[in-house]
Coordinates of C-alpha atoms and ligand atoms in Angstrom, one line a residue:
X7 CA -2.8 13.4 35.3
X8 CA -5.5 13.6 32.2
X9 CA -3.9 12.6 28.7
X10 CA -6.0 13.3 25.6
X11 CA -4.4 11.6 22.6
X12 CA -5.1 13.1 19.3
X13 CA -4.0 10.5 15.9
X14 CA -5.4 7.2 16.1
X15 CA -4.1 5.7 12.7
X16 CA -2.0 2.6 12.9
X17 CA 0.6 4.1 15.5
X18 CA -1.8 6.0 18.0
X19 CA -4.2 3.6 18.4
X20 CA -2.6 0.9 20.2
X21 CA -0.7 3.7 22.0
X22 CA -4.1 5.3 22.9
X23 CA -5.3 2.0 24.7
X24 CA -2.2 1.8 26.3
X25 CA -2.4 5.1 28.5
X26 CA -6.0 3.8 29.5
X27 CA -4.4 0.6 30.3
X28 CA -2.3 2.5 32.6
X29 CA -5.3 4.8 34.1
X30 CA -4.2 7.9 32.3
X31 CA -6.7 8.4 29.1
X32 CA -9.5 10.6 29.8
X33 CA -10.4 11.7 26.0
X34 CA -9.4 11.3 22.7
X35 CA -10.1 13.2 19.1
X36 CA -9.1 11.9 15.7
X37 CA -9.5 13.7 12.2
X38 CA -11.6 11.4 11.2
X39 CA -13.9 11.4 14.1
X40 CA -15.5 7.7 13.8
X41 CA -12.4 6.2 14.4
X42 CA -12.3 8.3 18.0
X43 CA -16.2 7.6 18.3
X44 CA -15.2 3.9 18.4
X45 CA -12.5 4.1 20.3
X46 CA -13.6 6.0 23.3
X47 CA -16.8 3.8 23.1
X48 CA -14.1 0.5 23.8
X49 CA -12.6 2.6 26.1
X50 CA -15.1 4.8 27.8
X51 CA -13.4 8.0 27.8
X52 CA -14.4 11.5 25.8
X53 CA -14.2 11.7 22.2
X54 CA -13.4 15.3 22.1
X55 CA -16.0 17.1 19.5
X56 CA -12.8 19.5 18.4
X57 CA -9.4 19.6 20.0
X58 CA -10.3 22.3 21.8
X59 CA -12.3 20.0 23.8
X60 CA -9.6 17.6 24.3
X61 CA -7.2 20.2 25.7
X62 CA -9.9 21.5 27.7
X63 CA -10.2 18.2 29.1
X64 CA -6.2 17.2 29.5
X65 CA -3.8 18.0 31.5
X66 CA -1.9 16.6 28.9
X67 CA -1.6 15.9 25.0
X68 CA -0.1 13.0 23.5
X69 CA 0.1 13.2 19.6
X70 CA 0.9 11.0 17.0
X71 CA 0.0 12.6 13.3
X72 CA 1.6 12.0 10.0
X73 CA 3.6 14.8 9.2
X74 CA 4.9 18.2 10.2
X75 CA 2.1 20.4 8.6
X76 CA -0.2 18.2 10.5
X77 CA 1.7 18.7 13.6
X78 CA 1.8 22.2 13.3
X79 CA -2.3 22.4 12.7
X80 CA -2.8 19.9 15.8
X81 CA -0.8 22.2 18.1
X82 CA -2.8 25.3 16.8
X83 CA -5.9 24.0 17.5
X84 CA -4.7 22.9 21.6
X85 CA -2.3 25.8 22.1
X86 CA -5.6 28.2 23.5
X87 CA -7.2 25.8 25.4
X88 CA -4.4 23.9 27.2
X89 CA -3.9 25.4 31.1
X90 CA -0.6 27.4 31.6
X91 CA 2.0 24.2 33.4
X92 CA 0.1 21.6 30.8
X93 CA 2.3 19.8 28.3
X94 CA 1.9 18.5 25.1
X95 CA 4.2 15.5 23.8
X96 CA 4.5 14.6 19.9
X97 CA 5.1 11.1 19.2
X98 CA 5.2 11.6 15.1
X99 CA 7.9 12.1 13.0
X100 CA 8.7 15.4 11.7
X101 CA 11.9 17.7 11.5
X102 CA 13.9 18.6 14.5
X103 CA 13.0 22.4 13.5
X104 CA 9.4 21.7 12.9
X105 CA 9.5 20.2 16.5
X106 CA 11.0 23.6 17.9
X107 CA 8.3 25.6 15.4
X108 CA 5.3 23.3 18.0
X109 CA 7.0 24.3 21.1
X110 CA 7.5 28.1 20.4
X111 CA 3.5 27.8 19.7
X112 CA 2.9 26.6 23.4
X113 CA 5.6 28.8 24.9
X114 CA 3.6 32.0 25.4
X115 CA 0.8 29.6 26.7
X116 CA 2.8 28.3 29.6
X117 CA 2.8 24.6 28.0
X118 CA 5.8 22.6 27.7
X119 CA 6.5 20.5 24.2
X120 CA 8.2 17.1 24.1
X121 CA 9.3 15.9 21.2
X122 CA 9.0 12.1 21.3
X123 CA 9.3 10.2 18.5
X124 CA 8.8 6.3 18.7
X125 CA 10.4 3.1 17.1
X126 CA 9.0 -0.4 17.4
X127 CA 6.5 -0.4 14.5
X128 CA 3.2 -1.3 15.0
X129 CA 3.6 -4.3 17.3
X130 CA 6.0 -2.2 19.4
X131 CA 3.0 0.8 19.7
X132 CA 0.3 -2.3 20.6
X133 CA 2.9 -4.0 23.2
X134 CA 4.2 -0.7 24.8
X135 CA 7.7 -1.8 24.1
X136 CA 8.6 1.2 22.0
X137 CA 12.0 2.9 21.7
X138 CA 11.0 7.0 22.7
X139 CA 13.4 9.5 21.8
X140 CA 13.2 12.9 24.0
X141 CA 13.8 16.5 22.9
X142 CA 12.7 19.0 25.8
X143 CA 13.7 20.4 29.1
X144 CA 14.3 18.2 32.2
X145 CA 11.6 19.6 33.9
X146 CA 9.2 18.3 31.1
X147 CA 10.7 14.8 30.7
X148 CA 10.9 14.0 34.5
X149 CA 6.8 15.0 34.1
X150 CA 6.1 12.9 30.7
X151 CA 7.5 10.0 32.6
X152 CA 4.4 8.8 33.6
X153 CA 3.5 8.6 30.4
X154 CA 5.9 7.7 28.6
X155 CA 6.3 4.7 30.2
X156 CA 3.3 3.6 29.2
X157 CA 3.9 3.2 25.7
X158 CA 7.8 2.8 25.5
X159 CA 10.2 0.2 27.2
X160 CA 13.3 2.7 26.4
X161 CA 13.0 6.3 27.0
X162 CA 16.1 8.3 26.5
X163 CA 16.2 12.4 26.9
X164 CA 18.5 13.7 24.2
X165 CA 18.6 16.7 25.1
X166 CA 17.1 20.5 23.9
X167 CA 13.4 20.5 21.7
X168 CA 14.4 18.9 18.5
X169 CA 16.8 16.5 19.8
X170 CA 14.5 13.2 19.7
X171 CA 13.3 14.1 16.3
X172 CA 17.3 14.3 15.5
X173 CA 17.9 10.9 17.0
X174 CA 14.8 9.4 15.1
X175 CA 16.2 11.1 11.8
X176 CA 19.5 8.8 12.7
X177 CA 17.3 5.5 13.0
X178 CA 15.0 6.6 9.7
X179 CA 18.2 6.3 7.7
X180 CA 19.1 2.9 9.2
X181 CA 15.7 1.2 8.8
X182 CA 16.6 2.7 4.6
X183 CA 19.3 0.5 4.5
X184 CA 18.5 -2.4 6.3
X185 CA 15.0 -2.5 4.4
X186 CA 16.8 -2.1 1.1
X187 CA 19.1 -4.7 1.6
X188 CA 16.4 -6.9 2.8
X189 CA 14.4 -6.9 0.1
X190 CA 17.6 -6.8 -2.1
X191 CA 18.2 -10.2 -0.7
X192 CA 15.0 -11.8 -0.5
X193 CA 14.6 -10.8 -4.0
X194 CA 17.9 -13.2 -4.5
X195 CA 16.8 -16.2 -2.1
X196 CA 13.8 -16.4 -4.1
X197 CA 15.5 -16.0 -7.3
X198 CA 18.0 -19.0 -6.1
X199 CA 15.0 -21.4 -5.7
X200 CA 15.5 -21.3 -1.8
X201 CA 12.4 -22.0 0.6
X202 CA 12.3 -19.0 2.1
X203 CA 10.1 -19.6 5.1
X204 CA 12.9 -22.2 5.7
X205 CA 15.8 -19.1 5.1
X206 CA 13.6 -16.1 7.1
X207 CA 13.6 -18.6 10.6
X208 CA 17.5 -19.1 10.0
X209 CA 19.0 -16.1 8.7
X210 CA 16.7 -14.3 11.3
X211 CA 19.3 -16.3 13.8
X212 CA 22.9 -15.2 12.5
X213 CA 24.6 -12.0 12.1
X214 CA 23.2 -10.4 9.2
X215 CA 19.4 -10.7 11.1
X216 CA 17.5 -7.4 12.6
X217 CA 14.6 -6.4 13.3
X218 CA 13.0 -5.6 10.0
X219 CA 14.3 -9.3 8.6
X220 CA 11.8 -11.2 11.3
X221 CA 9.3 -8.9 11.1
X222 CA 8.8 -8.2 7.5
X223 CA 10.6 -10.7 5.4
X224 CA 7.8 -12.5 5.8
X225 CA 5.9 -10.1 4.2
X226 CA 8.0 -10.3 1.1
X227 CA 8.3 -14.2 1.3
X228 CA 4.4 -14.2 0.7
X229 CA 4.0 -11.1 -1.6
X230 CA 1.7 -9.0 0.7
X231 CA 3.1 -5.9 2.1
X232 CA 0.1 -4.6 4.5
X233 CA 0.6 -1.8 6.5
X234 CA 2.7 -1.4 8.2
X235 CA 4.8 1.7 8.2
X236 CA 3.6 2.7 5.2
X237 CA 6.0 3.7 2.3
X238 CA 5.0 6.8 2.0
X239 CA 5.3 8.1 6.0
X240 CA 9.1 6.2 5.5
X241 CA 9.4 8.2 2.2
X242 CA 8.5 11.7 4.3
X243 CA 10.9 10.6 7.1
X244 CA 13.5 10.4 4.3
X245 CA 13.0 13.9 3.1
X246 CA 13.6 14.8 6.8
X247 CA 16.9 13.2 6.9
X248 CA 17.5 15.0 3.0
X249 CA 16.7 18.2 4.6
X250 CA 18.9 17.9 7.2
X251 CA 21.7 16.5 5.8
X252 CA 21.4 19.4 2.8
X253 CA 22.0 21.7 5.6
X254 CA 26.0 20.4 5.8
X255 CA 26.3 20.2 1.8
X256 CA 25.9 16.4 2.0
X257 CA 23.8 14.0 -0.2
X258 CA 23.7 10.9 1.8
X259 CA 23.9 7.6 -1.0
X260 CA 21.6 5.4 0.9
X261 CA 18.9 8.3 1.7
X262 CA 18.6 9.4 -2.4
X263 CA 18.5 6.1 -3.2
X264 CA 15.7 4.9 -1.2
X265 CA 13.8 8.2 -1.8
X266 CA 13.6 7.5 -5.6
X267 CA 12.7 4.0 -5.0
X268 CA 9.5 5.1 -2.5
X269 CA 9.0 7.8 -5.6
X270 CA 8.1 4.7 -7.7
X271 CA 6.3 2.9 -5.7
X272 CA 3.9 5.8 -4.7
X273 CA 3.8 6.8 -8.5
X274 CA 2.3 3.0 -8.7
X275 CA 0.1 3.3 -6.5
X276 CA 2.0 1.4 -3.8
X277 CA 2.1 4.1 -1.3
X278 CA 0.0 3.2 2.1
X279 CA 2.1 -0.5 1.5
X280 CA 3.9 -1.3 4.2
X281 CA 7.8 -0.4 3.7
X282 CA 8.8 -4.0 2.8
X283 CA 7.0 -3.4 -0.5
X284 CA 10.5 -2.3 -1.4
X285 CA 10.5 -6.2 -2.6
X286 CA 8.7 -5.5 -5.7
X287 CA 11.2 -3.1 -7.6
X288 CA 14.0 -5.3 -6.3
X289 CA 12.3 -8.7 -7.3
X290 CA 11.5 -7.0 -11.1
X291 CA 15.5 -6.8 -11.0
X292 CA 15.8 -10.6 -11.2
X293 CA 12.7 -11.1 -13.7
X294 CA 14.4 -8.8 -15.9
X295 CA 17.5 -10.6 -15.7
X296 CA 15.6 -14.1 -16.6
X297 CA 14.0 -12.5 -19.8
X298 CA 17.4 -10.7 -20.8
X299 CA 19.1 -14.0 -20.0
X300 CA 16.7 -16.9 -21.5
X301 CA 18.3 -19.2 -23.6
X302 CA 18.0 -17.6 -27.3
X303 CA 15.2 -19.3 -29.4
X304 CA 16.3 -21.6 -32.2
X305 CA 16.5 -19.7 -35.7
X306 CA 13.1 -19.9 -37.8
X307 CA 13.1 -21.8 -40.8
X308 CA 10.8 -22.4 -43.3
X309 CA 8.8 -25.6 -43.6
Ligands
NAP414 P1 -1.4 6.6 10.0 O1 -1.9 5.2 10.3 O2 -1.4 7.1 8.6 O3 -2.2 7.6 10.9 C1 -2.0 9.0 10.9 C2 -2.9 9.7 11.9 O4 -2.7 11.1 11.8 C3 -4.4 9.4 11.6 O5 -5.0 9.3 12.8 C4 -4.8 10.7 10.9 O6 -6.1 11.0 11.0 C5 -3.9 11.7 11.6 N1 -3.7 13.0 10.9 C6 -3.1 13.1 9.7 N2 -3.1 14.4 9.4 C7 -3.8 15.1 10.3 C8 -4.1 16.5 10.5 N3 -3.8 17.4 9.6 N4 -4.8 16.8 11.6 C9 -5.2 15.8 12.5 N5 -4.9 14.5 12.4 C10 -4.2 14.2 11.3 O7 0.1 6.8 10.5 P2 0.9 5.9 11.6 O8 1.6 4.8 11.0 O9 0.1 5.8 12.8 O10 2.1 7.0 11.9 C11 1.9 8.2 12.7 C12 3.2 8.8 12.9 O11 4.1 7.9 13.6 C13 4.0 9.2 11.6 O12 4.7 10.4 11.8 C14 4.9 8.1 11.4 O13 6.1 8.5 10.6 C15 5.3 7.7 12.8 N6 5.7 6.3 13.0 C16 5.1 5.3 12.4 C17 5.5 4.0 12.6 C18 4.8 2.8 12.0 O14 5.4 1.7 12.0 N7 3.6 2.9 11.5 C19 6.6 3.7 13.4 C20 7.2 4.8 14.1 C21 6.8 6.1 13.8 P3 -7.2 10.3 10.0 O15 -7.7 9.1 10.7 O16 -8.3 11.3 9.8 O17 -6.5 10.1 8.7

């Protein structure tokens, strides 16, 4: 099978060298088309000049774009060129109905749409160990197979078009917590005076650990927050869950909160940080404390 991959930003990249790895990458095209220039240079595969190139050259499309608007645009531009019994497979996030918007794109076309969001940040896209949710017929998953197992250690079929993007919605409002309360709690080590290096390897062993706490409470233990999974794709992914849960008449606590506290950060200009930047508005909590709390100056008197 050929697989073009179009999106090579943090995410696609890694899974982009993968599928060579595994013999399947014939071509790639990026928005920014140095960064697929380069690529297919490393790899020696087609850097599609447009997508219509890359569909013209794939039997398959993987994606992996930032949001649903750019989704929609990537399937446009492969819908015409893609061979009827092709199939296209999204690996970004986006709603579950934007995901059903894609596939009734390719349906007159004869090509089958996949939505597959991933989890596993950025180490999980480079290692191929990613968790891959499936929306899609069985006919189309038992095909993407191939495929998918070359970027994902756990591939699970949900069900009907939308239904991976539903299950990723579900782990999106998770990762809100668990990165809230992490940063809520580093913010508190460091406050207590604790060597954090010291608390990340031994908290990182008990009950309260997760993936996030290994992985990025490091980043908040040294103040740098690179990308990542940058705050503002999180912040978008929240907006999904929003959306979704709007739909039943229900504001869920964790989701609002979170989304006002990305709102700041991007308003400061914090918004291609990686997530754990969530550290700095919960580590101003404490300064604020010490300033409200310092021990009151002895009354001025006059020499
Ligand atoms: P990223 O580094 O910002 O890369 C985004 C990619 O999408 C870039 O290649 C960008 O092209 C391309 N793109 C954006 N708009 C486009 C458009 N209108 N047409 C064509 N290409 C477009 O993002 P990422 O971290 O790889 O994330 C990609 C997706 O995976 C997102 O939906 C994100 O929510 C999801 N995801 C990310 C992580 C993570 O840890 N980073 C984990 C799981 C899922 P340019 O190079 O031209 O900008």
């Amino acid at each position: 099978m050929r697989v073009g991959f179009v999106g090579l930003g943090a995410m696609g990249a890694h899974m982009a060298r993968n599928l060579h790895r595994a013999g399947l990458l014939t071509a790639v095209w990026n928005r920014t088309a140095s960064k697929a220039q380069a690529l297919a240079a490393e790899l020696g595969v087609i850097a599609g000049a447009n997508l219509k190139q890359l569909a013209a050259n794939s039997d398959a499309v993987v994606s992996c774009v930032s949001a649903d608007a750019d989704l929609l645009e990537v399937t446009r531009g492969v819908a015409a060129d893609l061979a009827s019994g092709s199939l296209m497979i999204d690996c970004s996030t986006v709603g579950a109905e934007t995901a059903r918007q894609a596939a009734g794109l390719l349906e007159a076309a004869g090509v089958e749409f996949l939505d597959c969001p991933v989890s596993g940040g950025v180490e999980g896209a480079r290692d191929g160990t990613l968790a891959i949710m499936a929306g899609g017929s069985d006919a189309a998953f038992t095909r993407a197979m191939p495929i998918l197992s070359a970027l994902g250690r756990t591939i699970t079929h949900f069900g009907p078009t939308g239904s991976g993007q539903a299950a990723k919605a579900t782990n999106q409002i998770m990762c809100a917590g668990i990165i809230e309360s992490i940063a809520e709690a580093m913010a508190f080590a460091r406050a207590q005076g604790l060597p954090l290096e010291k608390l990340i390897d031994t908290l990182g062993k008990g009950a309260g650990s997760s993936w996030y706490f290994v992985h990025r409470a490091p980043n908040m233990a040294r103040g740098e927050f690179p990308a990542g999974f940058r705050v503002r794709l999180h912040a978008k992914d929240l907006k999904i869950c929003h959306d979704m849960a709007a739909r039943f008449g229900v504001a869920l606590p964790v989701v609002e909160r979170m989304l006002a506290e990305y709102a700041e950060l991007i308003a400061r200009g914090f918004g291609d940080e990686d997530v754990s930047a969530a550290f700095r508005l919960k580590a101003e909590l404490f300064e604020r404390t010490n300033i409200m709390s310092a021990p009151p100056r002895p009354p001025h008197r006059d020499a």
